[in-house]
mmCIF file of C-alpha atoms in Angstrom:
data_model
loop_
_atom_site.group_PDB
_atom_site.id
_atom_site.type_symbol
_atom_site.label_atom_id
_atom_site.label_comp_id
_atom_site.label_asym_id
_atom_site.label_seq_id
_atom_site.Cartn_x
_atom_site.Cartn_y
_atom_site.Cartn_z
ATOM 1 C CA UNK A 113 80.199 136.634 87.849
ATOM 2 C CA UNK A 114 78.026 135.919 84.800
ATOM 3 C CA UNK A 115 80.605 136.326 82.045
ATOM 4 C CA UNK A 116 79.590 139.913 81.253
ATOM 5 C CA UNK A 117 82.480 142.420 81.113
ATOM 6 C CA UNK A 118 83.090 144.709 84.088
ATOM 7 C CA UNK A 119 83.274 148.333 82.837
ATOM 8 C CA UNK A 120 84.065 149.877 86.217
ATOM 9 C CA UNK A 121 87.614 150.987 85.274
ATOM 10 C CA UNK A 122 86.465 152.550 81.987
ATOM 11 C CA UNK A 123 83.606 154.369 83.738
ATOM 12 C CA UNK A 124 85.959 155.697 86.403
ATOM 13 C CA UNK A 125 88.481 156.910 83.826
ATOM 14 C CA UNK A 126 85.670 158.635 81.919
ATOM 15 C CA UNK A 127 84.480 160.369 85.091
ATOM 16 C CA UNK A 128 88.025 161.548 85.891
ATOM 17 C CA UNK A 129 88.450 162.854 82.339
ATOM 18 C CA UNK A 130 85.121 164.732 82.556
ATOM 19 C CA UNK A 131 86.171 166.326 85.853
ATOM 20 C CA UNK A 132 89.555 167.272 84.355
ATOM 21 C CA UNK A 133 87.907 168.838 81.286
ATOM 22 C CA UNK A 134 85.575 170.823 83.558
ATOM 23 C CA UNK A 135 88.563 172.200 85.460
ATOM 24 C CA UNK A 136 90.303 173.002 82.160
ATOM 25 C CA UNK A 137 87.168 174.966 81.160
ATOM 26 C CA UNK A 138 87.520 177.030 84.330
ATOM 27 C CA UNK A 139 91.144 177.775 83.461
ATOM 28 C CA UNK A 140 90.145 178.817 79.949
ATOM 29 C CA UNK A 141 87.568 181.283 81.272
ATOM 30 C CA UNK A 142 90.258 182.892 83.443
ATOM 31 C CA UNK A 143 93.367 182.807 81.250
ATOM 32 C CA UNK A 144 91.968 183.223 77.733
ATOM 33 C CA UNK A 145 88.983 185.464 78.455
ATOM 34 C CA UNK A 146 89.573 187.847 75.563
ATOM 35 C CA UNK A 147 91.281 185.481 73.127
ATOM 36 C CA UNK A 148 89.496 185.276 69.772
ATOM 37 C CA UNK A 149 89.779 181.486 69.411
ATOM 38 C CA UNK A 150 88.354 180.738 72.882
ATOM 39 C CA UNK A 151 84.923 179.734 71.419
ATOM 40 C CA UNK A 152 86.705 177.207 69.189
ATOM 41 C CA UNK A 153 88.353 175.560 72.196
ATOM 42 C CA UNK A 154 85.160 175.679 74.265
ATOM 43 C CA UNK A 155 83.231 174.120 71.359
ATOM 44 C CA UNK A 156 85.794 171.292 71.149
ATOM 45 C CA UNK A 157 85.483 170.620 74.889
ATOM 46 C CA UNK A 158 81.651 170.609 74.719
ATOM 47 C CA UNK A 159 81.785 168.059 71.921
ATOM 48 C CA UNK A 160 84.428 165.921 73.648
ATOM 49 C CA UNK A 161 82.550 165.788 76.964
ATOM 50 C CA UNK A 162 79.269 164.946 75.249
ATOM 51 C CA UNK A 163 80.942 162.262 73.145
ATOM 52 C CA UNK A 164 82.511 160.708 76.249
ATOM 53 C CA UNK A 165 79.187 160.541 78.125
ATOM 54 C CA UNK A 166 77.548 159.068 75.010
ATOM 55 C CA UNK A 167 80.284 156.489 74.391
ATOM 56 C CA UNK A 168 80.987 155.265 77.910
ATOM 57 C CA UNK A 169 77.870 156.026 79.967
ATOM 58 C CA UNK A 170 75.117 155.511 77.362
ATOM 59 C CA UNK A 171 77.190 153.056 75.279
ATOM 60 C CA UNK A 172 75.957 154.657 72.067
ATOM 61 C CA UNK A 173 78.468 152.650 69.992
ATOM 62 C CA UNK A 174 76.406 149.505 70.600
ATOM 63 C CA UNK A 175 73.027 151.297 70.564
ATOM 64 C CA UNK A 176 70.513 151.170 67.712
ATOM 65 C CA UNK A 177 71.760 153.330 64.785
ATOM 66 C CA UNK A 178 68.864 155.801 65.191
ATOM 67 C CA UNK A 179 69.760 156.368 68.846
ATOM 68 C CA UNK A 180 73.465 156.657 68.056
ATOM 69 C CA UNK A 181 72.783 159.196 65.281
ATOM 70 C CA UNK A 182 70.372 161.324 67.286
ATOM 71 C CA UNK A 183 72.922 161.581 70.117
ATOM 72 C CA UNK A 184 75.758 162.387 67.693
ATOM 73 C CA UNK A 185 73.661 165.075 66.022
ATOM 74 C CA UNK A 186 72.615 166.667 69.313
ATOM 75 C CA UNK A 187 76.194 166.696 70.632
ATOM 76 C CA UNK A 188 77.525 168.269 67.418
ATOM 77 C CA UNK A 189 74.811 170.910 67.118
ATOM 78 C CA UNK A 190 75.782 173.377 69.852
ATOM 79 C CA UNK A 191 79.565 173.349 69.223
ATOM 80 C CA UNK A 192 78.872 174.016 65.532
ATOM 81 C CA UNK A 193 76.443 176.826 66.366
ATOM 82 C CA UNK A 194 78.939 178.281 68.838
ATOM 83 C CA UNK A 195 81.704 178.445 66.228
ATOM 84 C CA UNK A 196 79.329 179.928 63.635
ATOM 85 C CA UNK A 197 78.077 182.542 66.125
ATOM 86 C CA UNK A 198 81.609 183.436 67.201
ATOM 87 C CA UNK A 199 83.020 183.903 63.691
ATOM 88 C CA UNK A 200 79.935 184.724 61.605
ATOM 89 C CA UNK A 201 77.708 186.314 64.264
ATOM 90 C CA UNK A 202 76.720 189.319 62.139
ATOM 91 C CA UNK A 203 75.633 187.136 59.222
ATOM 92 C CA UNK A 204 73.667 184.857 61.553
ATOM 93 C CA UNK A 205 71.988 187.874 63.177
ATOM 94 C CA UNK A 206 71.067 189.236 59.725
ATOM 95 C CA UNK A 207 69.559 185.904 58.670
ATOM 96 C CA UNK A 208 67.663 185.602 61.956
ATOM 97 C CA UNK A 209 66.174 189.091 61.802
ATOM 98 C CA UNK A 210 62.431 189.176 61.184
ATOM 99 C CA UNK B 25 62.124 138.614 38.285
ATOM 100 C CA UNK B 26 59.093 138.753 40.610
ATOM 101 C CA UNK B 27 60.697 136.256 42.974
ATOM 102 C CA UNK B 28 63.811 138.342 43.164
ATOM 103 C CA UNK B 29 61.788 141.423 44.128
ATOM 104 C CA UNK B 30 59.799 139.594 46.790
ATOM 105 C CA UNK B 31 62.811 138.157 48.525
ATOM 106 C CA UNK B 32 63.363 139.739 51.946
ATOM 107 C CA UNK B 33 66.138 142.253 52.168
ATOM 108 C CA UNK B 34 69.257 140.974 53.904
ATOM 109 C CA UNK B 35 69.308 142.349 57.437
ATOM 110 C CA UNK B 36 72.102 144.684 58.306
ATOM 111 C CA UNK B 37 74.942 142.991 60.147
ATOM 112 C CA UNK B 38 75.413 146.134 62.224
ATOM 113 C CA UNK B 39 71.749 146.255 63.302
ATOM 114 C CA UNK B 40 71.935 142.659 64.562
ATOM 115 C CA UNK B 41 74.535 143.555 67.126
ATOM 116 C CA UNK B 42 73.041 146.864 68.233
ATOM 117 C CA UNK B 43 70.524 147.276 71.023
ATOM 118 C CA UNK B 44 68.220 149.820 72.612
ATOM 119 C CA UNK B 45 69.608 151.025 75.966
ATOM 120 C CA UNK B 46 66.703 150.762 78.401
ATOM 121 C CA UNK B 47 63.530 150.677 76.326
ATOM 122 C CA UNK B 48 61.942 152.332 73.277
ATOM 123 C CA UNK B 49 59.664 154.567 75.372
ATOM 124 C CA UNK B 50 62.487 156.349 77.135
ATOM 125 C CA UNK B 51 64.200 157.056 73.796
ATOM 126 C CA UNK B 52 61.034 158.638 72.429
ATOM 127 C CA UNK B 53 61.124 160.875 75.511
ATOM 128 C CA UNK B 54 64.851 161.609 75.235
ATOM 129 C CA UNK B 55 64.489 162.460 71.528
ATOM 130 C CA UNK B 56 61.676 164.907 72.409
ATOM 131 C CA UNK B 57 63.877 166.474 75.107
ATOM 132 C CA UNK B 58 66.740 166.827 72.588
ATOM 133 C CA UNK B 59 64.381 168.542 70.139
ATOM 134 C CA UNK B 60 63.067 170.842 72.873
ATOM 135 C CA UNK B 61 66.570 171.886 73.914
ATOM 136 C CA UNK B 62 67.641 172.278 70.286
ATOM 137 C CA UNK B 63 64.957 174.973 70.008
ATOM 138 C CA UNK B 64 66.093 176.568 73.279
ATOM 139 C CA UNK B 65 69.732 176.533 72.154
ATOM 140 C CA UNK B 66 68.649 178.121 68.854
ATOM 141 C CA UNK B 67 67.100 180.948 70.912
ATOM 142 C CA UNK B 68 70.407 181.252 72.809
ATOM 143 C CA UNK B 69 72.574 181.455 69.676
ATOM 144 C CA UNK B 70 70.263 183.831 67.820
ATOM 145 C CA UNK B 71 70.152 186.096 70.893
ATOM 146 C CA UNK B 72 73.932 185.857 71.230
ATOM 147 C CA UNK B 73 74.401 186.791 67.585
ATOM 148 C CA UNK B 74 72.174 189.846 68.044
ATOM 149 C CA UNK B 75 73.546 190.972 71.431
ATOM 150 C CA UNK B 76 77.168 189.743 71.736
ATOM 151 C CA UNK B 77 78.080 192.423 74.288
ATOM 152 C CA UNK B 78 75.162 191.537 76.586
ATOM 153 C CA UNK B 79 76.213 187.880 76.530
ATOM 154 C CA UNK B 80 79.875 188.726 77.114
ATOM 155 C CA UNK B 81 79.104 190.952 80.099
ATOM 156 C CA UNK B 82 76.252 188.835 81.464
ATOM 157 C CA UNK B 83 78.389 185.708 81.860
ATOM 158 C CA UNK B 84 80.866 187.675 83.995
ATOM 159 C CA UNK B 85 78.110 188.479 86.505
ATOM 160 C CA UNK B 86 77.052 184.856 87.066
ATOM 161 C CA UNK B 87 78.531 182.710 89.840
ATOM 162 C CA UNK B 88 81.157 180.531 88.145
ATOM 163 C CA UNK B 89 81.418 178.518 91.387
ATOM 164 C CA UNK B 90 77.710 177.586 91.200
ATOM 165 C CA UNK B 91 77.992 176.498 87.576
ATOM 166 C CA UNK B 92 81.074 174.429 88.360
ATOM 167 C CA UNK B 93 79.488 172.744 91.398
ATOM 168 C CA UNK B 94 76.378 171.816 89.381
ATOM 169 C CA UNK B 95 78.590 170.443 86.584
ATOM 170 C CA UNK B 96 80.557 168.281 89.017
ATOM 171 C CA UNK B 97 77.312 167.080 90.636
ATOM 172 C CA UNK B 98 75.839 166.127 87.244
ATOM 173 C CA UNK B 99 78.988 164.348 86.075
ATOM 174 C CA UNK B 100 79.394 162.466 89.349
ATOM 175 C CA UNK B 101 75.754 161.394 89.674
ATOM 176 C CA UNK B 102 75.864 160.226 86.050
ATOM 177 C CA UNK B 103 78.989 158.180 86.841
ATOM 178 C CA UNK B 104 77.419 156.628 89.953
ATOM 179 C CA UNK B 105 74.272 155.643 88.041
ATOM 180 C CA UNK B 106 76.370 154.160 85.215
ATOM 181 C CA UNK B 107 78.198 152.126 87.893
ATOM 182 C CA UNK B 108 74.824 150.966 89.238
ATOM 183 C CA UNK B 109 73.897 149.627 85.770
ATOM 184 C CA UNK B 110 77.329 147.997 85.482
ATOM 185 C CA UNK B 111 76.873 146.299 88.869
ATOM 186 C CA UNK B 112 73.392 144.912 88.157
ATOM 187 C CA UNK B 113 74.647 143.495 84.843
ATOM 188 C CA UNK B 114 77.280 141.600 86.778
ATOM 189 C CA UNK B 115 74.635 140.300 89.188
ATOM 190 C CA UNK B 116 75.893 142.430 92.098
ATOM 191 C CA UNK B 117 72.559 143.566 93.496
ATOM 192 C CA UNK B 118 73.834 145.131 96.736
ATOM 193 C CA UNK B 119 76.516 147.068 94.898
ATOM 194 C CA UNK B 120 73.959 148.302 92.354
ATOM 195 C CA UNK B 121 71.725 149.604 95.182
ATOM 196 C CA UNK B 122 74.654 151.405 96.839
ATOM 197 C CA UNK B 123 75.742 153.079 93.566
ATOM 198 C CA UNK B 124 72.178 154.189 92.860
ATOM 199 C CA UNK B 125 71.734 155.620 96.373
ATOM 200 C CA UNK B 126 75.018 157.499 95.913
ATOM 201 C CA UNK B 127 73.764 158.756 92.535
ATOM 202 C CA UNK B 128 70.518 159.942 94.117
ATOM 203 C CA UNK B 129 72.268 161.772 96.960
ATOM 204 C CA UNK B 130 74.626 163.569 94.582
ATOM 205 C CA UNK B 131 71.759 164.348 92.174
ATOM 206 C CA UNK B 132 69.828 165.953 95.045
ATOM 207 C CA UNK B 133 72.722 168.375 95.401
ATOM 208 C CA UNK B 134 71.711 169.936 92.063
ATOM 209 C CA UNK B 135 68.400 171.545 93.157
ATOM 210 C CA UNK B 136 70.106 172.624 96.382
ATOM 211 C CA UNK B 137 72.999 174.234 94.483
ATOM 212 C CA UNK B 138 70.514 175.865 92.093
ATOM 213 C CA UNK B 139 68.506 177.258 95.024
ATOM 214 C CA UNK B 140 71.670 178.777 96.518
ATOM 215 C CA UNK B 141 72.658 180.152 93.102
ATOM 216 C CA UNK B 142 69.288 181.848 92.609
ATOM 217 C CA UNK B 143 69.533 183.353 96.105
ATOM 218 C CA UNK B 144 73.037 184.603 95.255
ATOM 219 C CA UNK B 145 71.742 186.007 91.936
ATOM 220 C CA UNK B 146 68.880 187.889 93.590
ATOM 221 C CA UNK B 147 71.233 189.263 96.243
ATOM 222 C CA UNK B 148 73.365 190.620 93.386
ATOM 223 C CA UNK B 149 70.401 192.143 91.551
ATOM 224 C CA UNK B 150 70.181 189.461 88.862
ATOM 225 C CA UNK B 151 66.611 188.519 87.958
ATOM 226 C CA UNK B 152 64.590 187.778 84.842
ATOM 227 C CA UNK B 153 64.385 191.473 83.955
ATOM 228 C CA UNK B 154 68.132 192.066 84.061
ATOM 229 C CA UNK B 155 68.541 191.846 80.300
ATOM 230 C CA UNK B 156 68.382 189.445 77.370
ATOM 231 C CA UNK B 157 71.274 187.281 78.623
ATOM 232 C CA UNK B 158 69.601 186.663 81.982
ATOM 233 C CA UNK B 159 66.177 186.041 80.433
ATOM 234 C CA UNK B 160 67.686 183.295 78.246
ATOM 235 C CA UNK B 161 69.781 182.034 81.192
ATOM 236 C CA UNK B 162 66.779 181.689 83.519
ATOM 237 C CA UNK B 163 64.588 180.136 80.844
ATOM 238 C CA UNK B 164 67.158 177.533 79.808
ATOM 239 C CA UNK B 165 68.502 176.642 83.250
ATOM 240 C CA UNK B 166 65.045 176.425 84.886
ATOM 241 C CA UNK B 167 63.944 174.202 82.042
ATOM 242 C CA UNK B 168 66.936 171.971 82.680
ATOM 243 C CA UNK B 169 66.161 171.910 86.403
ATOM 244 C CA UNK B 170 62.610 170.748 85.623
ATOM 245 C CA UNK B 171 63.988 167.871 83.522
ATOM 246 C CA UNK B 172 66.502 166.987 86.234
ATOM 247 C CA UNK B 173 63.621 166.907 88.741
ATOM 248 C CA UNK B 174 61.829 164.336 86.573
ATOM 249 C CA UNK B 175 65.095 162.407 86.574
ATOM 250 C CA UNK B 176 65.370 162.532 90.379
ATOM 251 C CA UNK B 177 61.794 161.271 90.713
ATOM 252 C CA UNK B 178 62.735 158.526 88.248
ATOM 253 C CA UNK B 179 65.748 157.578 90.363
ATOM 254 C CA UNK B 180 63.477 157.264 93.424
ATOM 255 C CA UNK B 181 61.091 154.983 91.532
ATOM 256 C CA UNK B 182 63.869 152.803 90.109
ATOM 257 C CA UNK B 183 65.553 152.616 93.517
ATOM 258 C CA UNK B 184 62.291 151.389 95.089
ATOM 259 C CA UNK B 185 62.029 148.695 92.401
ATOM 260 C CA UNK B 186 65.676 147.757 92.784
ATOM 261 C CA UNK B 187 65.255 147.366 96.556
ATOM 262 C CA UNK B 188 62.482 144.792 96.047
ATOM 263 C CA UNK B 189 64.677 143.005 93.474
ATOM 264 C CA UNK B 190 62.639 144.256 90.532
ATOM 265 C CA UNK B 191 65.824 144.196 88.439
ATOM 266 C CA UNK B 192 68.364 141.440 87.912
ATOM 267 C CA UNK B 193 71.329 140.633 85.675
ATOM 268 C CA UNK B 194 68.844 139.275 83.122
ATOM 269 C CA UNK B 195 66.311 142.122 83.274
ATOM 270 C CA UNK B 196 67.493 145.607 84.108
ATOM 271 C CA UNK B 197 65.878 147.621 81.312
ATOM 272 C CA UNK B 198 64.077 149.951 83.763
ATOM 273 C CA UNK B 199 67.306 150.867 85.515
ATOM 274 C CA UNK B 200 69.080 151.343 82.198
ATOM 275 C CA UNK B 201 66.228 153.504 80.861
ATOM 276 C CA UNK B 202 66.513 155.779 83.886
ATOM 277 C CA UNK B 203 70.295 155.879 83.456
ATOM 278 C CA UNK B 204 69.917 156.836 79.767
ATOM 279 C CA UNK B 205 67.574 159.704 80.684
ATOM 280 C CA UNK B 206 69.940 160.961 83.379
ATOM 281 C CA UNK B 207 72.952 160.785 81.045
ATOM 282 C CA UNK B 208 70.977 162.750 78.416
ATOM 283 C CA UNK B 209 70.189 165.377 81.082
ATOM 284 C CA UNK B 210 73.898 165.391 81.927
ATOM 285 C CA UNK B 211 74.862 165.991 78.276
ATOM 286 C CA UNK B 212 72.473 168.961 78.119
ATOM 287 C CA UNK B 213 74.013 170.513 81.243
ATOM 288 C CA UNK B 214 77.523 169.977 79.821
ATOM 289 C CA UNK B 215 76.421 172.233 76.950
ATOM 290 C CA UNK B 216 74.680 174.814 79.166
ATOM 291 C CA UNK B 217 77.650 175.240 81.542
ATOM 292 C CA UNK B 218 80.203 176.666 79.095
ATOM 293 C CA UNK B 219 77.613 178.693 77.185
ATOM 294 C CA UNK B 220 76.543 180.666 80.269
ATOM 295 C CA UNK B 221 79.425 180.448 82.735
ATOM 296 C CA UNK B 222 82.674 179.918 80.801
ATOM 297 C CA UNK B 223 82.286 182.175 77.753
ATOM 298 C CA UNK B 224 82.602 185.386 79.769
#
């Protein structure tokens, strides 16, 4: 031992949580296929899984602020776009029409 | 007044404690990959906004099992590689090698699973001309596979260096850089999976 903390338990718990969230996603696709708020839930799970990988695997909380911010921004981007597309799809399509 | 202006700015207390995981070079690369996939995701969302029905029906035709297997492979290989970094930090060289080998073996399952998925797709009449959803699906997932392939080659290189004790508890930046890249690739897949396979 060299006095550095052993993160094995935290890494294992993170992995188990990621597997559990993946299985929950499968359940969502089966049980709530036509529910209007499904994209909201899926967006939350995307963000949560990304945040967990960033926090525990990359250790973004102790990374340089630029790195931490770029990861946070990337993780937040798709869930936000998913919610906007799901609830304001027509407006987005109109704006994105050439 | 002049002296006050010329005095160095006090350094941020937060910045003192924070570090660069791996090295600067890999974060330039990861930032470029994030920008690249931001553009690709923009294509996905704009297409989805224009053709919601095609995206709703298209996702139902894909193999949910394939998407799930790839997700579990990505998550697990990411976990194994994170454990390898944890082990080398603690000075456990043998353990670090074993975790990295496990990470490599699981990571190799991704191209295999993708190959089987493509074969399944073609057998079910799904190719690049099957509609807007599948064009975007092939473009995005193949792009991800290419980046994962770079990651697998990186794992092989880092493993070779680790085997000849190129990394230690005091210097493991190469291993951590590879781990950061693989975790970034993992994050991208964790976005791709629900967008194409779950939102049916």
